Amino acid sequence: MRRTTSAAHVAAASAAALCLGALLTGCGTAAGTGYAAVGAAGPSDGTARTKPAPPPGGVQLTPLDGDDTGPTGSPGPSPGTTANAPSATSGAPGAPGTSGTPPSAPPGSSAAPPAGHGNGDAPGSNAPSPPSGSPAPQPSGSPAPEPPSPTIPPGPNAPSGLVVGKPVLADTDVRWCQRLTIDFLNTGDHPVTTGTVTFGSHVIGALGIDWATLDSTHPLPLPLAPGKPATGTWRVCVDAWRVPLGMHLDTKDVSFTWK
């Protein structure tokens, strides 16, 4: 009884091993059609593939989000760009940046240039520029020049409207010469074209005694135009021996001669 049980167990184990082998070799199929897979599946023509083969039947693969390659492995367009975008200078009428013909002006409007840019003047200015070399116009109502003050009388036969200022004395580098300055203003209607001035220089001693008076005549700063001030400056000198050491000059006499 024990031998029969052992033989049954051995037979069952043998049948299980045969069934497992049949599964691995295509158990249950037609005779001669079963095979065991020993490598990766390949094409039916027997050639080896080194790259992924595209699926048959014209099926197009779409890359997933984040993939930067196209269906055939070529790099796709970078983010932010548009394929086959039209050029800014395509020449289409009215497109920005084109060099096409601008639209014509509406009926009744003139195509004149902006004011101030057609004749070389400053923008917004229509006044012609004065010719070169011409004196600048004086503003109307300008104040008249002030006459000199204090004044001295111009003397007999003086031109009408002539005002003469008081002489201003100044010492020089030598004691026998003095510098005199006189201001003039012609308030008349005609210019003064002739006249001379005569100075009387007094020789003053060390004790203040007036020893002599020496006269000298000088020309005036002519012409004296109406309404224009003028200034005359003279260096009045006498002989050096007439002013010994310790003495000096005092030119205080002024007279005019009008011809």
Short mmCIF file of C-alpha atoms in Angstrom, two decimals:
data_model
loop_
_atom_site.label_atom_id
_atom_site.label_comp_id
_atom_site.label_asym_id
_atom_site.label_seq_id
_atom_site.Cartn_x
_atom_site.Cartn_y
_atom_site.Cartn_z
CA MET A 1 0.00 0.00 0.00
CA ARG A 2 2.85 2.33 0.77
CA ARG A 3 4.63 1.47 -2.51
CA THR A 4 1.48 2.33 -4.52
CA THR A 5 1.22 5.77 -2.83
CA SER A 6 4.88 6.58 -3.55
CA ALA A 7 4.49 5.57 -7.17
CA ALA A 8 1.45 7.85 -7.49
CA HIS A 9 3.37 10.75 -6.04
CA VAL A 10 6.23 10.19 -8.49
CA ALA A 11 3.84 10.05 -11.39
CA ALA A 12 2.11 13.26 -10.34
CA ALA A 13 5.45 15.06 -10.03
CA SER A 14 6.47 13.84 -13.49
CA ALA A 15 3.20 15.04 -14.99
CA ALA A 16 3.64 18.51 -13.42
CA ALA A 17 7.16 18.78 -14.81
CA LEU A 18 5.94 17.81 -18.27
CA CYS A 19 3.11 20.33 -18.14
CA LEU A 20 5.51 23.15 -17.10
CA GLY A 21 7.80 22.26 -19.98
CA ALA A 22 4.84 22.33 -22.34
CA LEU A 23 3.95 25.82 -21.19
CA LEU A 24 7.43 27.08 -21.89
CA THR A 25 7.49 25.53 -25.35
CA GLY A 26 4.02 26.50 -26.46
CA CYS A 27 1.97 23.88 -24.84
CA GLY A 28 -1.53 23.52 -26.29
CA THR A 29 -0.68 24.92 -29.84
CA ALA A 30 -0.50 23.13 -33.08
CA ALA A 31 2.37 20.76 -33.55
CA GLY A 32 5.55 22.40 -34.82
CA THR A 33 4.39 26.01 -34.20
CA GLY A 34 5.58 26.58 -30.68
CA TYR A 35 8.83 28.43 -29.92
CA ALA A 36 10.61 29.96 -26.99
CA ALA A 37 11.55 33.71 -26.96
CA VAL A 38 15.32 34.04 -26.81
CA GLY A 39 15.79 37.79 -27.74
CA ALA A 40 14.09 41.10 -28.56
CA ALA A 41 11.41 41.15 -31.23
CA GLY A 42 12.63 42.45 -34.62
CA PRO A 43 11.29 43.10 -38.11
CA SER A 44 10.00 40.31 -40.24
CA ASP A 45 12.74 40.87 -42.90
CA GLY A 46 15.41 39.76 -40.47
CA THR A 47 17.39 43.04 -40.48
CA ALA A 48 18.57 44.47 -37.19
CA ARG A 49 17.31 47.92 -36.06
CA THR A 50 19.55 50.39 -34.24
CA LYS A 51 16.90 53.16 -33.91
CA PRO A 52 13.22 53.13 -32.99
CA ALA A 53 11.15 52.33 -36.05
CA PRO A 54 8.19 54.58 -36.87
CA PRO A 55 4.81 52.86 -36.65
CA PRO A 56 3.28 51.71 -39.91
CA GLY A 57 0.14 53.13 -41.43
CA GLY A 58 1.10 56.89 -41.35
CA VAL A 59 0.55 57.30 -37.63
CA GLN A 60 2.15 60.54 -36.30
CA LEU A 61 3.51 60.67 -32.79
CA THR A 62 2.90 63.78 -30.66
CA PRO A 63 5.55 64.63 -28.04
CA LEU A 64 4.50 64.96 -24.43
CA ASP A 65 4.68 68.28 -22.53
CA GLY A 66 8.26 69.31 -21.87
CA ASP A 67 9.71 67.36 -24.83
CA ASP A 68 11.80 69.59 -27.12
CA THR A 69 12.00 67.21 -30.07
CA GLY A 70 9.65 66.80 -33.02
CA PRO A 71 8.03 63.66 -34.26
CA THR A 72 11.16 62.55 -36.13
CA GLY A 73 13.71 63.52 -33.48
CA SER A 74 14.57 66.97 -34.96
CA PRO A 75 14.56 69.97 -32.58
CA GLY A 76 11.27 71.79 -32.56
CA PRO A 77 10.73 75.58 -32.43
CA SER A 78 11.93 77.29 -29.29
CA PRO A 79 9.35 78.61 -26.84
CA GLY A 80 8.03 82.09 -27.69
CA THR A 81 8.67 81.82 -31.46
CA THR A 82 6.20 81.24 -34.26
CA ALA A 83 7.11 79.16 -37.26
CA ASN A 84 6.77 80.83 -40.66
CA ALA A 85 6.05 84.23 -39.05
CA PRO A 86 5.59 87.01 -41.66
CA SER A 87 8.46 89.51 -41.94
CA ALA A 88 7.98 93.06 -40.67
CA THR A 89 9.21 94.38 -44.05
CA SER A 90 7.05 92.16 -46.25
CA GLY A 91 5.88 95.19 -48.17
CA ALA A 92 2.20 94.76 -47.40
CA PRO A 93 0.39 98.13 -47.68
CA GLY A 94 -0.32 99.69 -44.33
CA ALA A 95 1.84 97.23 -42.40
CA PRO A 96 4.12 98.77 -39.74
CA GLY A 97 7.71 99.21 -40.85
CA THR A 98 6.94 98.84 -44.58
CA SER A 99 8.20 101.16 -47.24
CA GLY A 100 4.95 101.21 -49.19
CA THR A 101 3.33 104.34 -50.54
CA PRO A 102 1.73 106.44 -47.78
CA PRO A 103 -1.99 107.08 -48.03
CA SER A 104 -2.93 110.12 -50.02
CA ALA A 105 -4.17 113.24 -48.28
CA PRO A 106 -7.94 113.72 -48.03
CA PRO A 107 -9.60 115.99 -50.61
CA GLY A 108 -9.23 119.69 -49.85
CA SER A 109 -6.15 119.36 -47.67
CA SER A 110 -2.75 120.72 -48.71
CA ALA A 111 0.55 118.89 -48.39
CA ALA A 112 2.47 121.99 -47.26
CA PRO A 113 5.47 121.44 -44.94
CA PRO A 114 5.19 122.35 -41.23
CA ALA A 115 5.54 126.02 -40.38
CA GLY A 116 9.10 127.13 -39.79
CA HIS A 117 10.71 124.26 -41.76
CA GLY A 118 10.15 125.27 -45.36
CA ASN A 119 12.32 128.40 -45.62
CA GLY A 120 15.10 127.79 -43.08
CA ASP A 121 13.54 129.92 -40.32
CA ALA A 122 13.24 128.80 -36.72
CA PRO A 123 10.18 126.69 -35.90
CA GLY A 124 7.09 128.84 -35.58
CA SER A 125 8.85 131.96 -36.88
CA ASN A 126 7.68 133.64 -40.11
CA ALA A 127 9.73 136.85 -39.73
CA PRO A 128 12.59 137.16 -42.28
CA SER A 129 16.08 137.49 -40.83
CA PRO A 130 17.75 140.90 -41.24
CA PRO A 131 20.54 141.12 -43.84
CA SER A 132 24.06 140.60 -42.55
CA GLY A 133 26.01 143.74 -41.78
CA SER A 134 22.96 145.90 -41.04
CA PRO A 135 22.85 147.64 -37.63
CA ALA A 136 20.54 146.13 -35.06
CA PRO A 137 17.37 148.19 -34.52
CA GLN A 138 17.35 150.15 -31.29
CA PRO A 139 14.36 149.57 -29.01
CA SER A 140 11.95 152.44 -28.94
CA GLY A 141 11.67 154.42 -25.75
CA SER A 142 15.28 153.84 -24.60
CA PRO A 143 16.34 156.30 -21.89
CA ALA A 144 18.44 159.27 -22.91
CA PRO A 145 22.04 159.45 -21.58
CA GLU A 146 22.54 161.42 -18.39
CA PRO A 147 24.40 164.74 -18.81
CA PRO A 148 27.64 165.25 -16.89
CA SER A 149 27.43 166.79 -13.44
CA PRO A 150 28.72 169.18 -12.21
CA THR A 151 29.18 171.30 -15.30
CA ILE A 152 31.05 174.41 -16.41
CA PRO A 153 29.89 176.98 -18.98
CA PRO A 154 30.97 176.15 -22.55
CA GLY A 155 31.79 179.80 -23.21
CA PRO A 156 30.69 182.31 -25.88
CA ASN A 157 29.53 181.11 -29.31
CA ALA A 158 29.09 177.55 -27.99
CA PRO A 159 26.88 175.18 -30.03
CA SER A 160 23.27 175.02 -28.89
CA GLY A 161 22.59 172.16 -26.43
CA LEU A 162 26.25 171.39 -25.61
CA VAL A 163 26.86 170.37 -21.98
CA VAL A 164 30.44 170.35 -20.58
CA GLY A 165 31.44 168.63 -17.36
CA LYS A 166 33.85 169.94 -14.76
CA PRO A 167 37.51 168.95 -15.41
CA VAL A 168 38.95 166.10 -13.32
CA LEU A 169 42.65 166.48 -12.40
CA ALA A 170 45.16 163.69 -11.75
CA ASP A 171 48.91 163.71 -11.10
CA THR A 172 51.38 162.02 -13.41
CA ASP A 173 54.85 160.53 -12.98
CA VAL A 174 56.45 164.00 -13.23
CA ARG A 175 55.61 167.16 -11.33
CA TRP A 176 55.45 169.40 -14.44
CA CYS A 177 52.59 167.45 -16.06
CA GLN A 178 48.96 166.80 -15.12
CA ARG A 179 46.20 164.69 -16.61
CA LEU A 180 42.77 166.28 -17.26
CA THR A 181 39.50 164.54 -18.17
CA ILE A 182 36.30 166.32 -19.35
CA ASP A 183 32.93 164.80 -20.27
CA PHE A 184 30.74 166.21 -23.08
CA LEU A 185 27.14 165.65 -24.15
CA ASN A 186 25.55 167.18 -27.22
CA THR A 187 21.82 167.48 -26.58
CA GLY A 188 21.25 169.55 -29.73
CA ASP A 189 20.15 168.52 -33.20
CA HIS A 190 23.44 168.95 -35.07
CA PRO A 191 26.91 167.49 -34.47
CA VAL A 192 29.75 169.67 -33.22
CA THR A 193 32.68 169.44 -35.62
CA THR A 194 34.97 172.35 -34.65
CA GLY A 195 36.45 173.76 -31.42
CA THR A 196 39.51 173.78 -29.13
CA VAL A 197 40.14 173.91 -25.40
CA THR A 198 42.73 176.04 -23.59
CA PHE A 199 44.09 175.09 -20.14
CA GLY A 200 45.70 177.53 -17.73
CA SER A 201 48.26 175.74 -15.50
CA HIS A 202 49.33 177.59 -12.34
CA VAL A 203 52.79 177.00 -10.90
CA ILE A 204 52.38 176.78 -7.12
CA GLY A 205 55.37 177.16 -4.78
CA ALA A 206 56.12 175.28 -1.57
CA LEU A 207 54.39 178.00 0.51
CA GLY A 208 51.29 178.04 -1.73
CA ILE A 209 52.31 181.11 -3.71
CA ASP A 210 51.05 181.24 -7.36
CA TRP A 211 54.20 182.11 -9.23
CA ALA A 212 52.96 181.85 -12.86
CA THR A 213 50.10 180.78 -15.14
CA LEU A 214 51.01 178.93 -18.32
CA ASP A 215 48.43 178.36 -21.09
CA SER A 216 48.25 175.45 -23.57
CA THR A 217 45.67 174.77 -26.32
CA HIS A 218 44.45 171.29 -27.27
CA PRO A 219 41.90 169.82 -29.73
CA LEU A 220 38.50 168.51 -28.61
CA PRO A 221 37.23 164.91 -29.10
CA LEU A 222 35.31 165.81 -32.27
CA PRO A 223 32.81 165.25 -33.69
CA LEU A 224 30.33 165.42 -30.83
CA ALA A 225 27.27 163.56 -32.19
CA PRO A 226 23.80 164.44 -30.89
CA GLY A 227 22.65 162.27 -28.00
CA LYS A 228 26.00 160.46 -27.58
CA PRO A 229 28.29 161.22 -24.62
CA ALA A 230 32.01 161.73 -25.27
CA THR A 231 35.07 162.05 -23.03
CA GLY A 232 38.29 163.94 -23.66
CA THR A 233 41.57 163.19 -21.84
CA TRP A 234 44.71 165.33 -22.09
CA ARG A 235 48.21 165.32 -20.65
CA VAL A 236 49.01 168.96 -19.91
CA CYS A 237 52.73 169.72 -19.44
CA VAL A 238 54.96 172.80 -19.06
CA ASP A 239 58.73 173.18 -19.21
CA ALA A 240 60.38 171.17 -16.48
CA TRP A 241 62.58 174.06 -15.35
CA ARG A 242 59.44 176.13 -14.64
CA VAL A 243 58.46 173.68 -11.86
CA PRO A 244 61.53 173.32 -9.61
CA LEU A 245 61.77 170.77 -6.86
CA GLY A 246 59.21 171.53 -4.12
CA MET A 247 56.74 173.20 -6.54
CA HIS A 248 53.79 171.72 -8.43
CA LEU A 249 51.15 172.48 -11.08
CA ASP A 250 47.48 173.29 -10.57
CA THR A 251 45.62 173.41 -13.90
CA LYS A 252 42.31 175.04 -13.03
CA ASP A 253 41.56 177.47 -15.88
CA VAL A 254 39.58 176.02 -18.81
CA SER A 255 38.23 177.95 -21.79
CA PHE A 256 36.82 176.93 -25.19
CA THR A 257 37.00 178.41 -28.64
CA TRP A 258 34.24 177.49 -31.10
CA LYS A 259 34.77 178.23 -34.78
#
